[in-house]
JSON list of C-alpha atoms in Angstrom, two decimals:
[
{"chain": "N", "resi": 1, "resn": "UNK", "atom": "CA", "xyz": [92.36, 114.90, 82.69]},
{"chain": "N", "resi": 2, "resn": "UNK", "atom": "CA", "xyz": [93.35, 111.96, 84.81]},
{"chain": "N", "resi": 3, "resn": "UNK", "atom": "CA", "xyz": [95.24, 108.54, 83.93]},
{"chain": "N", "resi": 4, "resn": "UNK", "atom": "CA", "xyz": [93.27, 105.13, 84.80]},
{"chain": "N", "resi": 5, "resn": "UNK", "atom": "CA", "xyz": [95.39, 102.60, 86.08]},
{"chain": "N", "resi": 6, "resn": "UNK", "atom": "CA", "xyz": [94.35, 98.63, 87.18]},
{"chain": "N", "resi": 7, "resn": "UNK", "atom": "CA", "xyz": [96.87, 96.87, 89.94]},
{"chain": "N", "resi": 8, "resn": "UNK", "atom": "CA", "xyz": [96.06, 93.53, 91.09]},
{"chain": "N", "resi": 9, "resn": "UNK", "atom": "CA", "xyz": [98.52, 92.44, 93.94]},
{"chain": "N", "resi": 10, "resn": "UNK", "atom": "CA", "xyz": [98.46, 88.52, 95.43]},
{"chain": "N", "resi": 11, "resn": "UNK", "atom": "CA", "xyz": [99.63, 86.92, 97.91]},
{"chain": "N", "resi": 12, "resn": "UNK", "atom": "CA", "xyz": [99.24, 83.45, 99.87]},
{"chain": "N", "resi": 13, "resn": "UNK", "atom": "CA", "xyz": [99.68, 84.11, 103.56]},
{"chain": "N", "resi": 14, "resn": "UNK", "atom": "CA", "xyz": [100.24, 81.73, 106.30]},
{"chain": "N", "resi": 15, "resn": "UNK", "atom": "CA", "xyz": [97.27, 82.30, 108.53]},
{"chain": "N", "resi": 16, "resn": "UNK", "atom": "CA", "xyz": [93.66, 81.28, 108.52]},
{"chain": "N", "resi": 17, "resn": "UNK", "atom": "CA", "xyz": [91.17, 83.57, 106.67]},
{"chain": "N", "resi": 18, "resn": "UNK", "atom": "CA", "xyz": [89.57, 84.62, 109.54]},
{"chain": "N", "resi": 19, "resn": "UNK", "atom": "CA", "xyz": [93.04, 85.64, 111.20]},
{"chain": "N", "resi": 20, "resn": "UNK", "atom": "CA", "xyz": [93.90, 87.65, 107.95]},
{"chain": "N", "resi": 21, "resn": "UNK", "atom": "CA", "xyz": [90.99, 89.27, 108.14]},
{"chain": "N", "resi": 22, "resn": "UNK", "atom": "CA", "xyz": [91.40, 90.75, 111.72]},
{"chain": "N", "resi": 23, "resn": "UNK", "atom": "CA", "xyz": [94.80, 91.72, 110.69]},
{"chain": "N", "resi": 24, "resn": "UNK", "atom": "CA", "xyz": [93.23, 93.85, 107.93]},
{"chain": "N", "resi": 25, "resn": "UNK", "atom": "CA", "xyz": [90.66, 94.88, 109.78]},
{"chain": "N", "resi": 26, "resn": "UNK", "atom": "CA", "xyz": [91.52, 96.06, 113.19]},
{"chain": "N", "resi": 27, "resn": "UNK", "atom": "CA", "xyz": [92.94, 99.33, 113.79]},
{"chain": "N", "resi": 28, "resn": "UNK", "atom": "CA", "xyz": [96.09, 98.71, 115.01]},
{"chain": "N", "resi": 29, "resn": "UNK", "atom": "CA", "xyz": [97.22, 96.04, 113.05]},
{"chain": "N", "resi": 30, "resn": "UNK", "atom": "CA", "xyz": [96.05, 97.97, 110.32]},
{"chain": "N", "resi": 31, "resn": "UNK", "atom": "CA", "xyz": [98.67, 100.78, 111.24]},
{"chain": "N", "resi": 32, "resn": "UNK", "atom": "CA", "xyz": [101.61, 98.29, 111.94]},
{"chain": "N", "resi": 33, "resn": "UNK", "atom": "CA", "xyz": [101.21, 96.83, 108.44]},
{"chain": "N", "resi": 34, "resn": "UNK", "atom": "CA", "xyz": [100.26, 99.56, 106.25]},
{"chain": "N", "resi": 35, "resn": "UNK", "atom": "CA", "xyz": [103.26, 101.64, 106.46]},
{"chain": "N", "resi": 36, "resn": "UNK", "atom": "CA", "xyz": [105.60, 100.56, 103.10]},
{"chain": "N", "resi": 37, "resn": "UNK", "atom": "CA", "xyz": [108.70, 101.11, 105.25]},
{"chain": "N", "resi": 38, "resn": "UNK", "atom": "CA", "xyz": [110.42, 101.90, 108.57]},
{"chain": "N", "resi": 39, "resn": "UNK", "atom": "CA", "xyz": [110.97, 105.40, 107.66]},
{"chain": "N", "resi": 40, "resn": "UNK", "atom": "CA", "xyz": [107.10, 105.79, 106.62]},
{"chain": "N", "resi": 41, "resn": "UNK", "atom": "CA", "xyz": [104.51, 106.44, 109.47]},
{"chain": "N", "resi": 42, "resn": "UNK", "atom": "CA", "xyz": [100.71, 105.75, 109.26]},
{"chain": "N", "resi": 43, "resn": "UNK", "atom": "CA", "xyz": [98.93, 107.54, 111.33]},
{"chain": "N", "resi": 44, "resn": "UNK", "atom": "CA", "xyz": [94.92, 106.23, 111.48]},
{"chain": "N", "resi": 45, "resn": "UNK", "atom": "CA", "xyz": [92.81, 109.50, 113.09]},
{"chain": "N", "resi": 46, "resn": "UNK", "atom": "CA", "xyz": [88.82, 107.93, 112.74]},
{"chain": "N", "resi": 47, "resn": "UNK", "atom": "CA", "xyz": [87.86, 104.38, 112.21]},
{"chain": "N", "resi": 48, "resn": "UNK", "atom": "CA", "xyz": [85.15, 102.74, 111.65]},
{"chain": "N", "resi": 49, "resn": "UNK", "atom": "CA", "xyz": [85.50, 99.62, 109.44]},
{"chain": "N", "resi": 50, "resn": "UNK", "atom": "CA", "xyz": [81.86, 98.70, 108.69]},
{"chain": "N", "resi": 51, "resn": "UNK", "atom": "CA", "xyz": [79.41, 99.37, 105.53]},
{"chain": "N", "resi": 52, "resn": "UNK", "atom": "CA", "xyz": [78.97, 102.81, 105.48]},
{"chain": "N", "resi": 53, "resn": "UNK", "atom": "CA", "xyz": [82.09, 103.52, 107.89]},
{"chain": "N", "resi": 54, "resn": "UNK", "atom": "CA", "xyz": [85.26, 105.68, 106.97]},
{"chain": "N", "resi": 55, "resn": "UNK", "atom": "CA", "xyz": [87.99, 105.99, 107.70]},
{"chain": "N", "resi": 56, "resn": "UNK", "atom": "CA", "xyz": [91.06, 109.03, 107.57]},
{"chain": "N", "resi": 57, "resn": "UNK", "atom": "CA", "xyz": [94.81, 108.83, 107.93]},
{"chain": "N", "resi": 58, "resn": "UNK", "atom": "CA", "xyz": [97.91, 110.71, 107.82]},
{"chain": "N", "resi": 59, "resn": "UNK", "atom": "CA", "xyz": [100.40, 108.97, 105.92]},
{"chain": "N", "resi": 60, "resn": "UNK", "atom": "CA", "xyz": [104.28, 109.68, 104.41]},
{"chain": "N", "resi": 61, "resn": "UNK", "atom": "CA", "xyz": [107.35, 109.94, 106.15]},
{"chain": "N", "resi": 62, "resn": "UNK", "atom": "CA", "xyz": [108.04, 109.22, 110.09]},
{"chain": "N", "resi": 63, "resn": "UNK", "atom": "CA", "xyz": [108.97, 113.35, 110.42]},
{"chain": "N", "resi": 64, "resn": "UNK", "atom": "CA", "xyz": [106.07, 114.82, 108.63]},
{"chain": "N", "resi": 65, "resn": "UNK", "atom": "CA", "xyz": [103.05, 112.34, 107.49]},
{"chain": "N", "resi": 66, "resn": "UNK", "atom": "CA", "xyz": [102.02, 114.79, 104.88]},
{"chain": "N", "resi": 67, "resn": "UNK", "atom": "CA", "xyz": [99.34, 113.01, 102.41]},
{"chain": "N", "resi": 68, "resn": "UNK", "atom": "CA", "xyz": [95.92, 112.54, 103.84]},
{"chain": "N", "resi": 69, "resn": "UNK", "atom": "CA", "xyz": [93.60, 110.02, 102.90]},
{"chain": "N", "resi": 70, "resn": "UNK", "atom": "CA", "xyz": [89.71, 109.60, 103.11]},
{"chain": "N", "resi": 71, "resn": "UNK", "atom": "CA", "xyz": [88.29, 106.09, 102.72]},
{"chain": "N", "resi": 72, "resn": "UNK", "atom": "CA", "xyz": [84.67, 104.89, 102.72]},
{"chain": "N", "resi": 73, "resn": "UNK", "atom": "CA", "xyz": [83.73, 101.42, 103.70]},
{"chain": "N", "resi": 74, "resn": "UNK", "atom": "CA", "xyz": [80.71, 99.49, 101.03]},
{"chain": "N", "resi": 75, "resn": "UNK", "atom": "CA", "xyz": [81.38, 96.08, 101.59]},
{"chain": "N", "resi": 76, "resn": "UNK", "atom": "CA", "xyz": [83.20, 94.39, 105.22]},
{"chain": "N", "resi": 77, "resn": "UNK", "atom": "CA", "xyz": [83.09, 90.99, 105.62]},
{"chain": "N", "resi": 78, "resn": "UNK", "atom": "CA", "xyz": [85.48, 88.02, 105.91]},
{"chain": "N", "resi": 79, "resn": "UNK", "atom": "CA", "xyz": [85.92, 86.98, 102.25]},
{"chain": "N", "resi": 80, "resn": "UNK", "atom": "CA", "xyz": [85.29, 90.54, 100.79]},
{"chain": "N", "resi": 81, "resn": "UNK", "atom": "CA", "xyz": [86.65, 94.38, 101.95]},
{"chain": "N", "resi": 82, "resn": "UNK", "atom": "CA", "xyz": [86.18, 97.09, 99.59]},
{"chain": "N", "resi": 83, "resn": "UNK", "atom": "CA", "xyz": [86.49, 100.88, 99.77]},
{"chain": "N", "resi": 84, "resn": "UNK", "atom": "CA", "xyz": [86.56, 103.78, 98.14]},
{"chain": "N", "resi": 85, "resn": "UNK", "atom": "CA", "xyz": [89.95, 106.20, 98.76]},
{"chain": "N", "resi": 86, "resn": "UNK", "atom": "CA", "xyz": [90.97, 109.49, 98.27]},
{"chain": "N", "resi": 87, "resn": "UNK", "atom": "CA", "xyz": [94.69, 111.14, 98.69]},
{"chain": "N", "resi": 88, "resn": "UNK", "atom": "CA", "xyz": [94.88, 114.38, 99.12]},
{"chain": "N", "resi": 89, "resn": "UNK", "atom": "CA", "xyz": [98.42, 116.21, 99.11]},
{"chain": "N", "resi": 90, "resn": "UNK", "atom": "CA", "xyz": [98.36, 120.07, 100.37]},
{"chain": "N", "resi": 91, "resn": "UNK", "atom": "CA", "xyz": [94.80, 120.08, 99.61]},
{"chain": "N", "resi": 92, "resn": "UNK", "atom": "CA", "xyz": [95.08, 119.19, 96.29]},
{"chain": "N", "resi": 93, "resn": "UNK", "atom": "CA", "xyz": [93.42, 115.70, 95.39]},
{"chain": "N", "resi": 94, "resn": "UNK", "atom": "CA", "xyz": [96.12, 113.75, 93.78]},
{"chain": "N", "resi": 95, "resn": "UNK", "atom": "CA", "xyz": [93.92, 110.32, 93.14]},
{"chain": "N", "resi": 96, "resn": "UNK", "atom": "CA", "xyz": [90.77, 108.43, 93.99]},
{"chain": "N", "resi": 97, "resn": "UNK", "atom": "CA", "xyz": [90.65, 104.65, 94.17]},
{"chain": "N", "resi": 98, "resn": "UNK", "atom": "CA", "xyz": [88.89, 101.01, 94.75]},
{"chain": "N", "resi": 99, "resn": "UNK", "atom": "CA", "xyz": [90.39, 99.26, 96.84]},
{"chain": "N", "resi": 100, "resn": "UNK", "atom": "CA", "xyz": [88.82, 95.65, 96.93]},
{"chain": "N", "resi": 101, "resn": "UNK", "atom": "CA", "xyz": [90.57, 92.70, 99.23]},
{"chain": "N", "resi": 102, "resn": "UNK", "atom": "CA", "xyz": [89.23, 88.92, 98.32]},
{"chain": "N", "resi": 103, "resn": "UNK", "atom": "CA", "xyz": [90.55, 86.51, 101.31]},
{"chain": "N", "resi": 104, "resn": "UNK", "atom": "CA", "xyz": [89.88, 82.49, 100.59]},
{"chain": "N", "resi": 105, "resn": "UNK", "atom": "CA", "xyz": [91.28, 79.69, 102.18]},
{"chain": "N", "resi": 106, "resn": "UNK", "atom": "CA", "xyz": [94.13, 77.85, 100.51]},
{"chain": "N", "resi": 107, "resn": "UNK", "atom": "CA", "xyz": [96.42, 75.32, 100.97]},
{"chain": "N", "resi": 108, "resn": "UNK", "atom": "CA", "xyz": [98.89, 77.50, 102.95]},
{"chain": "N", "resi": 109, "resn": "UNK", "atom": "CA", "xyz": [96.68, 79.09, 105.12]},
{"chain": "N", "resi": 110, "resn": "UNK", "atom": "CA", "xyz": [94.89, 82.22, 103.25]},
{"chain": "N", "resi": 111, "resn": "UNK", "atom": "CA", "xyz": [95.26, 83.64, 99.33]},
{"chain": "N", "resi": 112, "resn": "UNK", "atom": "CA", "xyz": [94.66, 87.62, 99.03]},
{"chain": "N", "resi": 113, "resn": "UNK", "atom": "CA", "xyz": [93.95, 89.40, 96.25]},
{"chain": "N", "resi": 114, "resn": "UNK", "atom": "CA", "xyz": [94.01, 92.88, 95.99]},
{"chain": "N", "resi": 115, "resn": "UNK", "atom": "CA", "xyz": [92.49, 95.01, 93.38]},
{"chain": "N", "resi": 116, "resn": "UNK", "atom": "CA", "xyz": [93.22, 98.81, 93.38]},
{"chain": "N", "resi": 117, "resn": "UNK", "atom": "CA", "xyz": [91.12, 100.96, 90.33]},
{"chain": "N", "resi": 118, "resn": "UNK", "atom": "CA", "xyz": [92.75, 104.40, 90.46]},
{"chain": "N", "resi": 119, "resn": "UNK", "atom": "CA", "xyz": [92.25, 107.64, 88.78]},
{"chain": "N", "resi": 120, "resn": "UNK", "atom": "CA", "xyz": [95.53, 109.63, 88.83]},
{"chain": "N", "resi": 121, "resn": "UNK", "atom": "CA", "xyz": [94.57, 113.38, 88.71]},
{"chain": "N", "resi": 122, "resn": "UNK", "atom": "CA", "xyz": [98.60, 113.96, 89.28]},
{"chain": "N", "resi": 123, "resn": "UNK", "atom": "CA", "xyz": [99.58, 111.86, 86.12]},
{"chain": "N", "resi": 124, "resn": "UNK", "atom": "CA", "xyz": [100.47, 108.63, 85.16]},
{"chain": "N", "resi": 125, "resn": "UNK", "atom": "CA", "xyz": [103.84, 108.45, 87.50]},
{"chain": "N", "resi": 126, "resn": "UNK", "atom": "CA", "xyz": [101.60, 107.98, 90.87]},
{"chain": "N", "resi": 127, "resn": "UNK", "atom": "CA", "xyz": [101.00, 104.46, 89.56]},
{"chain": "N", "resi": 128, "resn": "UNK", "atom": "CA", "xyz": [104.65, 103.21, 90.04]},
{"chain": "N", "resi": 129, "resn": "UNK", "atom": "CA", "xyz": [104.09, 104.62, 93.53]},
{"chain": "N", "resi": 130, "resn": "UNK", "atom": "CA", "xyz": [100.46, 103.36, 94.05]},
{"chain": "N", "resi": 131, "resn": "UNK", "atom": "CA", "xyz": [102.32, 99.31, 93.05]},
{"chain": "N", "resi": 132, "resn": "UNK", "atom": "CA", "xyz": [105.27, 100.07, 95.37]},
{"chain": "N", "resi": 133, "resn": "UNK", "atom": "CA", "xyz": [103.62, 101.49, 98.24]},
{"chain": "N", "resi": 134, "resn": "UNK", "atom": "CA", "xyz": [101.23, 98.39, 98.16]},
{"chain": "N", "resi": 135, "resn": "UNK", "atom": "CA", "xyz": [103.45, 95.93, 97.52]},
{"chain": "N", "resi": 136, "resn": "UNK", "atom": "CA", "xyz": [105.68, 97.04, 100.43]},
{"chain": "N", "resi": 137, "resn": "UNK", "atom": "CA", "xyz": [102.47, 97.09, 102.98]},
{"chain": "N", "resi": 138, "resn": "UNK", "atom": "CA", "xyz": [100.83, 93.59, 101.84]},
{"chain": "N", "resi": 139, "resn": "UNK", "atom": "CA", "xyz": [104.88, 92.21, 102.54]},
{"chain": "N", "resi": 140, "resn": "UNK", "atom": "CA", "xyz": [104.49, 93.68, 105.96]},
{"chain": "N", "resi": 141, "resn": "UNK", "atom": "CA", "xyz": [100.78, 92.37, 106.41]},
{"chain": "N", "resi": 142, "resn": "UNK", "atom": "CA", "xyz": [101.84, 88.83, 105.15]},
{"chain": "N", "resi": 143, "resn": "UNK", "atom": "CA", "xyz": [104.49, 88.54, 107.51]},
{"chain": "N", "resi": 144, "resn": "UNK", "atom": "CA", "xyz": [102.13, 90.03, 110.65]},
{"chain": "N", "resi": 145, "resn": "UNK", "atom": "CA", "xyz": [99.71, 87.80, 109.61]},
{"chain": "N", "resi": 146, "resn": "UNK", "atom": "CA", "xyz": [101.69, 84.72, 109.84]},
{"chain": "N", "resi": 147, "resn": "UNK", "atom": "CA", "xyz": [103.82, 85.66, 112.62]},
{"chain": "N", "resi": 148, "resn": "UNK", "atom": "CA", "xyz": [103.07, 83.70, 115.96]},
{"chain": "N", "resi": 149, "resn": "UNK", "atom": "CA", "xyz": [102.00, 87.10, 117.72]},
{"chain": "N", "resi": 150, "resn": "UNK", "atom": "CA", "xyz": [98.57, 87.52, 117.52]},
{"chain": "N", "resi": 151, "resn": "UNK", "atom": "CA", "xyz": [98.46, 91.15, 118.31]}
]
């Protein structure tokens, strides 16, 4: 059986939308910010972030990026990103998820919002993992984001 969980994750971000949105978007920014922590490695193998695109990783720790992920783009555009994701752990699928990003403008720059709608087929523990892991990456991609270098 699996375990349904809901996470909604905000933040306001000092950038324009547009400049949030390339940080999201583009490949190696997208690496730099998604890692949770400097021992954690994220390791982007295909890309294509357009309707219909995918994407696959190799995620975990630095020394051996062991869970895999496959995620399908359906909608790419500046206010709206949402995809489809599934981690797989020593070929065992361990979750599936939507991941949806709303970007608007706001009086600091940018608000996100981040809506994740996961099925746990490895219990109801992945969650706490699912809000840390996430929580720890959109820190990271609020403070590239803002940062002065626009790389």
């Amino acid at each position: 059986m699996a375990d349904f969980e809901t996470l909604i994750l905000e933040r306001d971000i000092a950038c324009s939308p547009d400049r949030l949105f390339y940080v999201i978007t583009n490949r190696d920014t997208r690496q730099k910010w998604s890692a949770p922590n400097d021992d954690s490695v994220v390791i982007i193998d295909e890309y294509d972030c357009r309707a219909g695109g995918h994407e696959k990783t190799r995620c975990g720790p630095k020394e051996a990026p062991e869970f895999n992920t496959v995620g399908l783009f359906h909608v790419v555009t500046p206010e709206f990103l949402s995809f489809t994701e599934t981690l797989v752990v020593g070929g065992q699928t361990m979750s599936i998820s939507l991941c949806s990003h709303e970007i608007s403008k706001n009086e600091t720059g940018s608000a996100l919002r981040v809506t994740l709608q996961i099925a746990s087929l490895a219990g109801p523990d992945l969650f706490k993992d699912y809000s840390n892991g996430w929580s720890a990456a959109l820190d990271n991609l609020a403070a590239l984001a803002s940062s002065s270098d626009q790389s």
